Short mmCIF file of C-alpha atoms and ligand atoms in Angstrom, two decimals:
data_model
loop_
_atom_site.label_atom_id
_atom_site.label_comp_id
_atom_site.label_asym_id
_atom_site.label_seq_id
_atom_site.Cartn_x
_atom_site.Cartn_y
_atom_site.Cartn_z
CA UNK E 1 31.59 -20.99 2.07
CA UNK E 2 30.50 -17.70 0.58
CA UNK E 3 28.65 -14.99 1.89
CA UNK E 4 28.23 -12.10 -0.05
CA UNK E 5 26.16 -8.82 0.61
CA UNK E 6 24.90 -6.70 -2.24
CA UNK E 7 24.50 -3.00 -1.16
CA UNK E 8 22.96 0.41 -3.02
CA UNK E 9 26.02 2.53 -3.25
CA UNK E 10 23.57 5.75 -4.00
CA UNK E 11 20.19 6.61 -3.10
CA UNK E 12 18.23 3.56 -4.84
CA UNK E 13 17.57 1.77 -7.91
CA UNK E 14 21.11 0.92 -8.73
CA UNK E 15 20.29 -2.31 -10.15
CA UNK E 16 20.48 -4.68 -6.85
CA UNK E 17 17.67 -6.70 -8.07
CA UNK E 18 19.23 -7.13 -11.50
CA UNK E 19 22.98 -7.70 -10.10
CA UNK E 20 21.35 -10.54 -7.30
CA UNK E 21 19.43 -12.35 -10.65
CA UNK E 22 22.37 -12.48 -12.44
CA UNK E 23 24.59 -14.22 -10.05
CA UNK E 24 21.68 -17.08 -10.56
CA UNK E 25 22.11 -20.59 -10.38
CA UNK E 26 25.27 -20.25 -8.39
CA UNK E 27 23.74 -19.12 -5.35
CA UNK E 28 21.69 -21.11 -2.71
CA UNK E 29 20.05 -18.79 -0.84
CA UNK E 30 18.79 -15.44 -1.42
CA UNK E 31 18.23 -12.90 1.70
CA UNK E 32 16.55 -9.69 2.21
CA UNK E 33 17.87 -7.93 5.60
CA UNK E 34 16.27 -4.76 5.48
CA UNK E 35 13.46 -2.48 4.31
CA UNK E 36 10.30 -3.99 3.47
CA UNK E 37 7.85 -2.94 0.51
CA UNK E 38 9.16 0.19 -0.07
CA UNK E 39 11.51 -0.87 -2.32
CA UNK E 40 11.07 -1.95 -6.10
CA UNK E 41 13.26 -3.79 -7.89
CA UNK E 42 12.69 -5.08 -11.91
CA UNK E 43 13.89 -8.05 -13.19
CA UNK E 44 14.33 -8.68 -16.97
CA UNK E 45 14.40 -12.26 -17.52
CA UNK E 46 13.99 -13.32 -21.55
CA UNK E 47 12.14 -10.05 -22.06
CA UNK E 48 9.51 -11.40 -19.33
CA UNK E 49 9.64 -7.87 -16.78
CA UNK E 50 8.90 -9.18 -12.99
CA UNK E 51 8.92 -5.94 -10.73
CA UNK E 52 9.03 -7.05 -6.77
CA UNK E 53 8.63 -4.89 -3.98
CA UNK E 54 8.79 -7.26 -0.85
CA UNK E 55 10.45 -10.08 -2.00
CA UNK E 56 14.13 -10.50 -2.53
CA UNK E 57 14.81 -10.90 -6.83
CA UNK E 58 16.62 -14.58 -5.85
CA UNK E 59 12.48 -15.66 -5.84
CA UNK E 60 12.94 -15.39 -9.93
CA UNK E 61 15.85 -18.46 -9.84
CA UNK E 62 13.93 -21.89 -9.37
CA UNK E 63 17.03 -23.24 -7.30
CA UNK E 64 17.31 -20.63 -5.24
CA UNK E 65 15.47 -20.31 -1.38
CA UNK E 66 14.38 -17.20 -1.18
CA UNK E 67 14.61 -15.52 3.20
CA UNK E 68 12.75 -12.51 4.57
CA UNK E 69 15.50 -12.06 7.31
CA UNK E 70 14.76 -10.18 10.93
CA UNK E 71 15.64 -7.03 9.94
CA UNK E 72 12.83 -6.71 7.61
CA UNK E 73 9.13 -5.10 8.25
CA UNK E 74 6.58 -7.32 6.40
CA UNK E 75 3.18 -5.76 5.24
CA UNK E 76 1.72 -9.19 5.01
CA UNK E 77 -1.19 -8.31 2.36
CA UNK E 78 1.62 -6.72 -0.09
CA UNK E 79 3.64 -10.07 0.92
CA UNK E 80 0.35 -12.73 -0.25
CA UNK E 81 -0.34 -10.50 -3.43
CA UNK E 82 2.74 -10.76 -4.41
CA UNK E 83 3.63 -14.24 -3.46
CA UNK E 84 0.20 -14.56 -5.85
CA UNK E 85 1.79 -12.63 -9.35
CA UNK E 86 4.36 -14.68 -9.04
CA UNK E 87 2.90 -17.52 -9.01
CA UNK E 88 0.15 -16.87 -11.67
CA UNK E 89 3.52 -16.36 -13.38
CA UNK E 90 4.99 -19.52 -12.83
CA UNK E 91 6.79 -18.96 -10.31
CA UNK E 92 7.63 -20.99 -7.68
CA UNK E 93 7.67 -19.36 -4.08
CA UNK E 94 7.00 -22.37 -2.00
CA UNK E 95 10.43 -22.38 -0.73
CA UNK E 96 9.86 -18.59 0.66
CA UNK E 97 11.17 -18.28 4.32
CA UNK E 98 10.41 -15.74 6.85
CA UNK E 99 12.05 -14.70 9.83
CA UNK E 100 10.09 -15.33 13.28
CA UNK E 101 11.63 -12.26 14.62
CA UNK E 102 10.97 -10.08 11.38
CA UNK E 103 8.19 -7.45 12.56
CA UNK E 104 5.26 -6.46 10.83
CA UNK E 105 3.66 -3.63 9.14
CA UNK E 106 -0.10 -2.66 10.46
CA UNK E 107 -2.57 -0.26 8.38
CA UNK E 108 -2.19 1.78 11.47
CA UNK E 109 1.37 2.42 10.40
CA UNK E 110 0.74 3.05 6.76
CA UNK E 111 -1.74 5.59 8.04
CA UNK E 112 0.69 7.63 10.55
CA UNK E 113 3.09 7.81 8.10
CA UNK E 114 0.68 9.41 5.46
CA UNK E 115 -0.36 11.97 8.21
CA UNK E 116 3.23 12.58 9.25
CA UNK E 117 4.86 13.50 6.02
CA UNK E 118 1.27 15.83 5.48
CA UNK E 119 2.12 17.37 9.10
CA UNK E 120 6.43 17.97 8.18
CA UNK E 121 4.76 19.97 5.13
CA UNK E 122 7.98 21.56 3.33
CA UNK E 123 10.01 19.54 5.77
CA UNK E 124 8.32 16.00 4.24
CA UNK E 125 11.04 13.58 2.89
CA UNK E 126 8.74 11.94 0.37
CA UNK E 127 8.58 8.38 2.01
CA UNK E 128 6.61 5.75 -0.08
CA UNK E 129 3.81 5.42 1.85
CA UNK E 130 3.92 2.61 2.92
CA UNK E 131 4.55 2.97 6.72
CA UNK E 132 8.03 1.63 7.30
CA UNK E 133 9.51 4.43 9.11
CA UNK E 134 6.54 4.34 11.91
CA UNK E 135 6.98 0.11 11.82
CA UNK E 136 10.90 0.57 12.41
CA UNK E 137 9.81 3.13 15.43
CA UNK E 138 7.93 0.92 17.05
CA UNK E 139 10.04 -1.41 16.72
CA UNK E 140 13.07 0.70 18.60
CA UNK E 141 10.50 1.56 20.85
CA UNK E 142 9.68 -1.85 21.45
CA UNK E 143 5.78 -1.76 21.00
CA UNK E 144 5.72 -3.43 17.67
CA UNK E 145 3.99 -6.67 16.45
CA UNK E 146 6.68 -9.58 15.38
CA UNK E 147 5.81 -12.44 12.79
CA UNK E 148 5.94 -14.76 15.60
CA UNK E 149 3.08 -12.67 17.47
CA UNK E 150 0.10 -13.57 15.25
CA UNK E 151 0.82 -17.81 16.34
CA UNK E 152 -0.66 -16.99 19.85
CA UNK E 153 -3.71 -14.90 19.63
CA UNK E 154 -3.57 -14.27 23.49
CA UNK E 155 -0.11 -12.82 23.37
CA UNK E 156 -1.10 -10.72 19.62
CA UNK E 157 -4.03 -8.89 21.54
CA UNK E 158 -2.26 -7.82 24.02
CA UNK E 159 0.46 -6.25 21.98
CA UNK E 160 -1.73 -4.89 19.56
CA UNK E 161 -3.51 -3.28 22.74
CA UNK E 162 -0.25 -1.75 24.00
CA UNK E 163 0.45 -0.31 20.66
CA UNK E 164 -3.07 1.27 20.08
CA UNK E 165 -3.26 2.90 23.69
CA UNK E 166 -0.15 5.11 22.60
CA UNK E 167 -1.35 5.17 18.93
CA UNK E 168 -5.00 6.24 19.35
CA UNK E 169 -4.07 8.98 21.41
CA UNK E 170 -1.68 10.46 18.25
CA UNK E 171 -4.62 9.64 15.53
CA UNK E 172 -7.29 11.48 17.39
CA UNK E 173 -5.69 13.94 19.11
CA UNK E 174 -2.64 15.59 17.12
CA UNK E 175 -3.87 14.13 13.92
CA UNK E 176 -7.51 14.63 13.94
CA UNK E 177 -7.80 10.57 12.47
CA UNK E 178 -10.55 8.25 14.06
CA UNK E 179 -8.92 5.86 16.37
CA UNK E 180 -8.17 2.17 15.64
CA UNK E 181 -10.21 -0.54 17.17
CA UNK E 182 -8.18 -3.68 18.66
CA UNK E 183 -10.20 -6.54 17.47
CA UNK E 184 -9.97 -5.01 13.59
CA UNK E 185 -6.15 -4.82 13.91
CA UNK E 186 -6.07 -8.24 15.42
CA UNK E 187 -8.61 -10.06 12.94
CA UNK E 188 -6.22 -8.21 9.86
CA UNK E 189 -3.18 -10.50 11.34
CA UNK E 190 -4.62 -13.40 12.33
CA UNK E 191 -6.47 -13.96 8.53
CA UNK E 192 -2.90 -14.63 7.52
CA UNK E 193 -2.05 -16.81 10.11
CA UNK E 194 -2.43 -20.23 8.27
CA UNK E 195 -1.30 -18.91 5.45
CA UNK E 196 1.96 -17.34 7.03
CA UNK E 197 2.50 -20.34 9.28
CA UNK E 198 4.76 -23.12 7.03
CA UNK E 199 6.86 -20.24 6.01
CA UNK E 200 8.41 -19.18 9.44
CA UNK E 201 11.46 -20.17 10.59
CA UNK E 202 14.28 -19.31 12.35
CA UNK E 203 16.03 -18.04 9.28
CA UNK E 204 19.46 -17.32 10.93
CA UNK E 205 20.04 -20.66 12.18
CA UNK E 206 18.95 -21.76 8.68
CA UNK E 207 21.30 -19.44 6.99
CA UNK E 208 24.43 -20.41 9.24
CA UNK E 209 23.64 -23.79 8.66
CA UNK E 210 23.82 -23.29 4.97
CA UNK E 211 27.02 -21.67 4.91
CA UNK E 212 28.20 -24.90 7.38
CA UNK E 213 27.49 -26.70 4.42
CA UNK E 214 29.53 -25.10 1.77
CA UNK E 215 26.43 -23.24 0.28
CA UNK E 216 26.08 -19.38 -0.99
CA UNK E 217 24.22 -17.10 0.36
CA UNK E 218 23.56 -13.87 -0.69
CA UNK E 219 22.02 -10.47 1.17
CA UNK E 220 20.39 -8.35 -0.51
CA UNK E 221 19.91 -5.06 0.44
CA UNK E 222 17.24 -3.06 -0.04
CA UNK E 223 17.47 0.67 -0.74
CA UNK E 224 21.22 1.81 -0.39
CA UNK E 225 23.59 3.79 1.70
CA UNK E 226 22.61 7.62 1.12
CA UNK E 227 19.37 6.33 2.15
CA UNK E 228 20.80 4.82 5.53
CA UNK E 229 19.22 6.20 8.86
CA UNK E 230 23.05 6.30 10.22
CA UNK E 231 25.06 6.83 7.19
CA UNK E 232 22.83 8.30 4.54
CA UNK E 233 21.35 11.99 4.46
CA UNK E 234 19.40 12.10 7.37
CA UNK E 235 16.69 12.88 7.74
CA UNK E 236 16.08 12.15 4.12
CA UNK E 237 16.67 8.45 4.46
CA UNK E 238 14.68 5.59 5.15
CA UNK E 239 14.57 4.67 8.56
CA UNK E 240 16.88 1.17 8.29
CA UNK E 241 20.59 0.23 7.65
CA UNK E 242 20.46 -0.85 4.21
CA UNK E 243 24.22 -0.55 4.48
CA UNK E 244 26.61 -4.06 4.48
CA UNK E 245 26.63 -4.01 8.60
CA UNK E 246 22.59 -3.07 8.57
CA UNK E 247 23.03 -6.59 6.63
CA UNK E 248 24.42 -8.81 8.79
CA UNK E 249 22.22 -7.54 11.77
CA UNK E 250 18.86 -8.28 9.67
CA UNK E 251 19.79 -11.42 8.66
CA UNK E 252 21.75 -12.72 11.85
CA UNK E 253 24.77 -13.80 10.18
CA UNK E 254 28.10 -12.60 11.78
CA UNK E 255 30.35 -10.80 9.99
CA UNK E 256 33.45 -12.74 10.13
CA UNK E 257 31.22 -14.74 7.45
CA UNK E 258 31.15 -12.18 4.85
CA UNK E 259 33.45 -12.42 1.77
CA UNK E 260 32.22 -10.09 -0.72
CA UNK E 261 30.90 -6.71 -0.03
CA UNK E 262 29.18 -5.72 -3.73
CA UNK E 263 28.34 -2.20 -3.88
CA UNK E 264 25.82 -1.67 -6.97
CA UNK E 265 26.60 1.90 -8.83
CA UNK E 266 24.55 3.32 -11.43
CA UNK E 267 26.74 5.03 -14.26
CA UNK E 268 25.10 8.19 -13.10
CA UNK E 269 22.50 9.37 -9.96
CA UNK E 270 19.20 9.22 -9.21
CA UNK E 271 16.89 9.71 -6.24
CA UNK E 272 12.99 9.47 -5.46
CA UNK E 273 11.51 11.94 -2.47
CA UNK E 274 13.25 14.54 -0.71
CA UNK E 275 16.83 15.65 0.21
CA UNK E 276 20.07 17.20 -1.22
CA UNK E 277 21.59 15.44 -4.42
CA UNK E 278 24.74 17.85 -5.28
CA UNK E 279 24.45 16.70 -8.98
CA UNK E 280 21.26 16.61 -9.98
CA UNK E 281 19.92 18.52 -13.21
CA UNK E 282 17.48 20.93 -13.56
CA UNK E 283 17.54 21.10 -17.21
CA UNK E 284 17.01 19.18 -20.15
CA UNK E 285 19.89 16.68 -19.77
CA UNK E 286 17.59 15.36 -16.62
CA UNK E 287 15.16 14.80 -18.27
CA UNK E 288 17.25 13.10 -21.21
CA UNK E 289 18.87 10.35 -18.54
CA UNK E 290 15.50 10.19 -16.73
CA UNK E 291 14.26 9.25 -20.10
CA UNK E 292 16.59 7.11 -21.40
CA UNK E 293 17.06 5.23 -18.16
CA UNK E 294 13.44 4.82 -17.86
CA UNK E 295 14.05 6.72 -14.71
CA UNK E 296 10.40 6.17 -12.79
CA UNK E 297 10.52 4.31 -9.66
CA UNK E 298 8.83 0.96 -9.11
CA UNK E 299 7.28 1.51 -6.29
CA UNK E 300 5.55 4.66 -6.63
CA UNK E 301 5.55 5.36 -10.19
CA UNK E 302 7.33 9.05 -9.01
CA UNK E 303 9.77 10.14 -11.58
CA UNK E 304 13.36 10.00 -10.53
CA UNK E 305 15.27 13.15 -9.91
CA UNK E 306 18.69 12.75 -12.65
CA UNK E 307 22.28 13.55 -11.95
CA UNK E 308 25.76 12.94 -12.65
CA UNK E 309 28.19 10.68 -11.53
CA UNK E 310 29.03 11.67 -7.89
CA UNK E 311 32.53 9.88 -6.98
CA UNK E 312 32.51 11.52 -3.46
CA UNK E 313 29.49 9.78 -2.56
CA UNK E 314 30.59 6.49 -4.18
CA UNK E 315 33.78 6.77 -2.33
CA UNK E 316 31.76 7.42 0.88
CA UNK E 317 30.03 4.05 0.11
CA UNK E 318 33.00 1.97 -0.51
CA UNK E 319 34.14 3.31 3.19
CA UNK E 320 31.24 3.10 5.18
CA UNK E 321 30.42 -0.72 3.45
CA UNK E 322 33.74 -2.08 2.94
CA UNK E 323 32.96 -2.50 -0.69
CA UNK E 324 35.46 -5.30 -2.36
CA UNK E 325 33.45 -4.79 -5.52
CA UNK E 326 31.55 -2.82 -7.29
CA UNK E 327 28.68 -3.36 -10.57
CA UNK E 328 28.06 -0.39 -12.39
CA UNK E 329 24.90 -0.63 -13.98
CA UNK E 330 23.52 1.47 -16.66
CA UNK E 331 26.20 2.40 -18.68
CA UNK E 332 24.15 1.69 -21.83
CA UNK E 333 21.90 4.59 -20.58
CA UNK E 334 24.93 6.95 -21.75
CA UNK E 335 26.01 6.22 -25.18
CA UNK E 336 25.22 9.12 -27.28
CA UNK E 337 26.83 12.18 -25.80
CA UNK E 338 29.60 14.65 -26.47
CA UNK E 339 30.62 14.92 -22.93
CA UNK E 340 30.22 13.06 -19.49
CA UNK E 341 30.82 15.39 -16.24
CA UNK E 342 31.99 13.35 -13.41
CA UNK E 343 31.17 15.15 -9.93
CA UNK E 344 35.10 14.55 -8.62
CA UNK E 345 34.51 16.97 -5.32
CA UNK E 346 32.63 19.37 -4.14
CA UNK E 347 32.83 23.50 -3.45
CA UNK E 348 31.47 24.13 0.19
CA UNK E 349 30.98 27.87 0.59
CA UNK E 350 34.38 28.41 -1.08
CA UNK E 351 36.10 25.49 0.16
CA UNK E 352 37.00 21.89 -1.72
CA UNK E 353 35.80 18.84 0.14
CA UNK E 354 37.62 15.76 -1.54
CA UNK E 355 35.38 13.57 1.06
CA UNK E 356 31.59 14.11 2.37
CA UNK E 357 31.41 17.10 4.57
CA UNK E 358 31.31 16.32 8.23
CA UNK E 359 27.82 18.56 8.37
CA UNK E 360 24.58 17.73 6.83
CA UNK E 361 24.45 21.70 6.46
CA UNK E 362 27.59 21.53 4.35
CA UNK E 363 26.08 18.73 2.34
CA UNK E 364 23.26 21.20 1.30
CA UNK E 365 25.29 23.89 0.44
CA UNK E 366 27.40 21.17 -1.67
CA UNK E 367 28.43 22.49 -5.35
CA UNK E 368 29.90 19.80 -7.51
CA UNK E 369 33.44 20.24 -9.34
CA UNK E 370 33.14 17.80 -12.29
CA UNK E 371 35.79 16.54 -14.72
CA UNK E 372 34.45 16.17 -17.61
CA UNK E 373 35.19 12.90 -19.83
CA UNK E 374 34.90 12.18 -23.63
CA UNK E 375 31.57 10.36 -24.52
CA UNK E 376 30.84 8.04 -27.39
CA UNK E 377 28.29 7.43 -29.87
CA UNK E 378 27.62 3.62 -30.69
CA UNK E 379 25.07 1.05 -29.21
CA UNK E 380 26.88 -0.87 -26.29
CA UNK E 381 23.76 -2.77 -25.47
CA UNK E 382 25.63 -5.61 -27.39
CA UNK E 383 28.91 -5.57 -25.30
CA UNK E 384 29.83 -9.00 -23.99
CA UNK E 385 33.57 -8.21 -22.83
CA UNK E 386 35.48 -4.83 -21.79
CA UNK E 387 37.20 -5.25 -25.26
CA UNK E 388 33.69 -4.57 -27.14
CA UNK E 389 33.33 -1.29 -25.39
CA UNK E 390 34.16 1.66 -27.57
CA UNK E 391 37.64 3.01 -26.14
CA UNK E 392 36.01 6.03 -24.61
CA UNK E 393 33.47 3.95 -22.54
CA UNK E 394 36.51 2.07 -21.22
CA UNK E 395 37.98 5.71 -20.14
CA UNK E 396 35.17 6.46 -18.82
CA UNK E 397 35.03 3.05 -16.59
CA UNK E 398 38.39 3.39 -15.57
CA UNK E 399 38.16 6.50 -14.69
CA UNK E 400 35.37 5.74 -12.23
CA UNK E 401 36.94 3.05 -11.24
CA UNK E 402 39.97 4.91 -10.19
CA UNK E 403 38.35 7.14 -7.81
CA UNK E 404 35.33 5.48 -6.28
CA UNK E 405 37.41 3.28 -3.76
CA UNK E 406 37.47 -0.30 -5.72
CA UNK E 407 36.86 -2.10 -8.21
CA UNK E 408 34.35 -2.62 -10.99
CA UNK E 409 33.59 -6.05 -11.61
CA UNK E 410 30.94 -6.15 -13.44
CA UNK E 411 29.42 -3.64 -16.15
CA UNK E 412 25.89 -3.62 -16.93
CA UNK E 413 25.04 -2.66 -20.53
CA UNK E 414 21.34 -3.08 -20.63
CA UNK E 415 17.87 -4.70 -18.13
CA UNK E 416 17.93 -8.14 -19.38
CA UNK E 417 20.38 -10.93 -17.43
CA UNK E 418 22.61 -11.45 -20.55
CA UNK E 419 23.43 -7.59 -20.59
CA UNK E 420 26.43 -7.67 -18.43
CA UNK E 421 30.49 -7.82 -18.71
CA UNK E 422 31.95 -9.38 -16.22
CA UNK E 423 35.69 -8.29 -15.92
CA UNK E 424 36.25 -10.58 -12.30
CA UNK E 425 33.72 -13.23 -10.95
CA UNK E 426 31.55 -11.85 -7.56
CA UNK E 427 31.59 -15.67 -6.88
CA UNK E 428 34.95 -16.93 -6.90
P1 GDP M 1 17.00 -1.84 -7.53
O1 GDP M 1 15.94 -1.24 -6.68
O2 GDP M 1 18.38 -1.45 -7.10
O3 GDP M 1 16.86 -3.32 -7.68
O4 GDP M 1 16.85 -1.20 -8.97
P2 GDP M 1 15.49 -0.93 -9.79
O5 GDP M 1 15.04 -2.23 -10.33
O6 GDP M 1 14.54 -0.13 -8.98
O7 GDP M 1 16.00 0.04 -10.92
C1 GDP M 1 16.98 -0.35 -11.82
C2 GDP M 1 16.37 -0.30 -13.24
O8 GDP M 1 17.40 -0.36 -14.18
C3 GDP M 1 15.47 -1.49 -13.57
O9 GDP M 1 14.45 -1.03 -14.41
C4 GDP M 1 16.39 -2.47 -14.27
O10 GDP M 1 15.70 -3.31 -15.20
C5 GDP M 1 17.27 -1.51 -15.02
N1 GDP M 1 18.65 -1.94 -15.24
C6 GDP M 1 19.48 -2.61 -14.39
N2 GDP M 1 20.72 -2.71 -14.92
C7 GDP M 1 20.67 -2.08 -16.12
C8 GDP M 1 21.64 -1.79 -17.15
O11 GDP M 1 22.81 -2.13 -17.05
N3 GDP M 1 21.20 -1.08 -18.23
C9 GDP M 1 19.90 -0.65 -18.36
N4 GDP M 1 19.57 0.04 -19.45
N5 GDP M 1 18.99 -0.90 -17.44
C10 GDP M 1 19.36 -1.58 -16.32
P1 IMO M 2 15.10 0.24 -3.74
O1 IMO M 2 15.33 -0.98 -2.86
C1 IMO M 2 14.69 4.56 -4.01
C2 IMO M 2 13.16 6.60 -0.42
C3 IMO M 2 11.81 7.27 -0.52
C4 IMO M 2 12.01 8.41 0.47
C5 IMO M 2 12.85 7.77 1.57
C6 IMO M 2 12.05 7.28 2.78
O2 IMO M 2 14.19 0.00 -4.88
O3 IMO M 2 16.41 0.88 -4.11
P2 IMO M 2 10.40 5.24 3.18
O4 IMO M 2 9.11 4.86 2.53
O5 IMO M 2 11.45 4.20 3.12
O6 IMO M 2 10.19 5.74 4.60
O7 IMO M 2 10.94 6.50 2.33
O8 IMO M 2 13.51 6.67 0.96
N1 IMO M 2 13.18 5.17 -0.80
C7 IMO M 2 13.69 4.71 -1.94
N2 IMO M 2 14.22 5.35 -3.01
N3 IMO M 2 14.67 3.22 -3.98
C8 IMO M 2 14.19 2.55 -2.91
O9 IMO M 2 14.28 1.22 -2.77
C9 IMO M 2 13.62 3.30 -1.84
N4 IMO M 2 13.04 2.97 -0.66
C10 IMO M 2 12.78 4.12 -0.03
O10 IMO M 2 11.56 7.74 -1.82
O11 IMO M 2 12.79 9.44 -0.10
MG1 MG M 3 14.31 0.05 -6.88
#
């Protein structure tokens, strides 16, 4: 019966990979719709840290069948190493299935995006490297390489041909790179062929069956929605929907299927790469939450950039997803100060904006207005129900709570599984 979709309310690292772990045993079958290796999520399970970067964090729950869904670009080397620390871990990933129709990632990709951001100099947005916006263009413009593709070598040559014609010309003459070869792109796919071969399936008529059946299936989302290419702060976004209808399009499940829309909130902001972030800190509180939060990304090892609490963004989210719920991670990260500014709106030249400005310019120019809220000083790490928070970290929830467009179901109080309060079920 239940579908749920877990979405990145801010610009990354919320906690999706923690909040999809934790929902565990009850859950049947774990989806990624989106992204591909450029995202990094860590799992604390018993003190054992597992971080993934292609792999939805459902892998880490025996019972659970983990799907790369359509919507997904697959870099197919960073797929088998993976697949291969897991395992040395004692994992199991046998029951790993990947979407025919999911396209993938060539090093001529990972290379054009390298050149790109070097080319946008001041204008770069800090991507990860790892070649998904060029994979996603291809794709919309409907020269890429599907998983499917690399099963009939006749079919993979001649689509890796159409792709190089256009791409050559690019590497040698704008970029200055040497040009690509076909046979070395198509010997790269086709050594993973075998391999690649018992996992594929069509994973939306899989997943509809499943929910037929009465099982649960959740989709998780990689990145978030200020990183959307529609919805997030283009053109410093990644170039997917890793918003709650980007979702249901990369996994091919309809939305009249969907029953929970879980928007994962950090108790404060963060971002890696480029772009305006209204309350980030320049000062030594940044580096104090980027401390304490262990605030380097996954992926790249980059530092985060710290900031407050920005309700007009998480009230954007709730919109734009449909959020029923939210889990606000991190509140742990907190404890300790005098004071807790909360950005409530912002100052736009002069005037207040109680919602996003309409303008990307506006969004630059964005000052925050902040409420400030009463901290505390004890260890919540231990927290097991609302009641064991200290009465100004309840404040402080409900206060969040009140004006980030839903609910909070779930609090998250440290990294490891058992660190949460759950004040309503996500699965109910
Ligand atoms: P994701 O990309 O959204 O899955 O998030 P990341 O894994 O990149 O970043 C979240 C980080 O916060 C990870 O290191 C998690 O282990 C950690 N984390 C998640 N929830 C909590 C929490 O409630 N408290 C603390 N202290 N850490 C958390
Ligand atoms: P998770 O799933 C945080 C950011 C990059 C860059 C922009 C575009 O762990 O939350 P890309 O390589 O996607 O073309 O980069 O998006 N970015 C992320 N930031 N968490 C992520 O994933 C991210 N995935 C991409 O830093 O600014
Ligand atoms: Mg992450």
């Amino acid at each position: 019966m239940p579908a749920l979709v877990v979405v990145g309310a801010q610009w990354g690292d919320e906690g999706k990979g923690k909040t999809t772990d934790i929902l565990g045993t009850s859950v049947d079958y774990v989806v990624k719709p989106n992204g591909g290796n450029n995202a990094g999520h860590t799992v604390v399970v018993g003190g054992e840290k597992y971080e993934l970067k292609l792999l939805p964090a459902g892998i880490l729950t025996p019972t659970v069948t983990p799907v790369i869904g359509n919507g997904v670009v697959v870099n197919l080397e960073a797929l088998f190493d993976e697949i291969e620390m897991l395992e040395s871990r004692g994992a199991d990933t046998s029951k790993l299935r990947i979407s025919a129709n999911a396209h993938l990632v060539a090093p001529y990709h990972q290379v054009i995006d390298k050149v790109t951001e070097r080319f946008l100099g001041k204008r770069a947005i800090g991507t990860t490297g790892r070649g998904i916006g060029p994979t996603y263009s291809d794709k919309a413009g409907r020269i890429g390489i599907r998983v499917q593709d690399i099963f009939d070598e006749s079919i993979l040559r001649q689509k890796v041909e159409g792709a190089l014609r256009q791409k050559n010309e690019l590497l040698v003459k704008v970029y200055n790179r040497r040009s690509v070869e076909v046979e070395e792109i198509v010997e790269y796919f086709l050594e993973y062929a075998d391999r690649l071969a018992p996992m594929v399936a069509d994973t939306s008529l899989l997943l509809n069956n499943a929910l037929d059946e009465g099982k649960v299936v959740v989709m998780e989302g990689g990145q978030a929605t200020m990183l959307d290419v529609d919805h997030g702060t283009y053109p410093f976004v990644t170039s997917s929907n890793p918003t709650a209808g980007g979702a249901v399009v990369g996994s091919g499940i309809g939305p009249t299927r969907i029953n929970r829309v879980i928007g994962i909130v950090k108790a404060y902001t963060t971002r890696v790469g480029s772009g305006p972030f209204p309350t980030e800190l320049f000062d030594d509180m940044g580096v104090y939450l980027q401390t304490q939060g262990g605030e380097f990304g996954v992926n790249t090892g980059r530092p985060r950039r710290c900031g407050w609490y920005d309700a007009v963004i998480a009230r954007y989210a709730s919109r734009v997803n449909g959020f029923t719920d939210y889990v606000l991670t991190k509140l742990d990260v907190l404890s300790g100060l005098d004071r807790i500014p909360v950005c409530v709106a912002y100052d736009v030249d002069g005037v207040r904006h109680d919602e996003m400005p309409v303008s990307q310019s506006d969004f630059h120019h964005a000052k925050p207005i902040f409420e400030h809220f009463d901290g505390w000083k004890e260890d919540i790490t231990g927290a097991r129900t609302f009641e064991d928070l200290p009465e100004n970290a309840q404040k402080y929830v409900l206060a969040l709570e009140q004006m980030s467009g839903c609910r909070i179901s779930v609090i998250g109080v440290g990294p490891d599984r058992e660190q949460s309060i759950v004040r309503h079920e996500l699965l109910d």
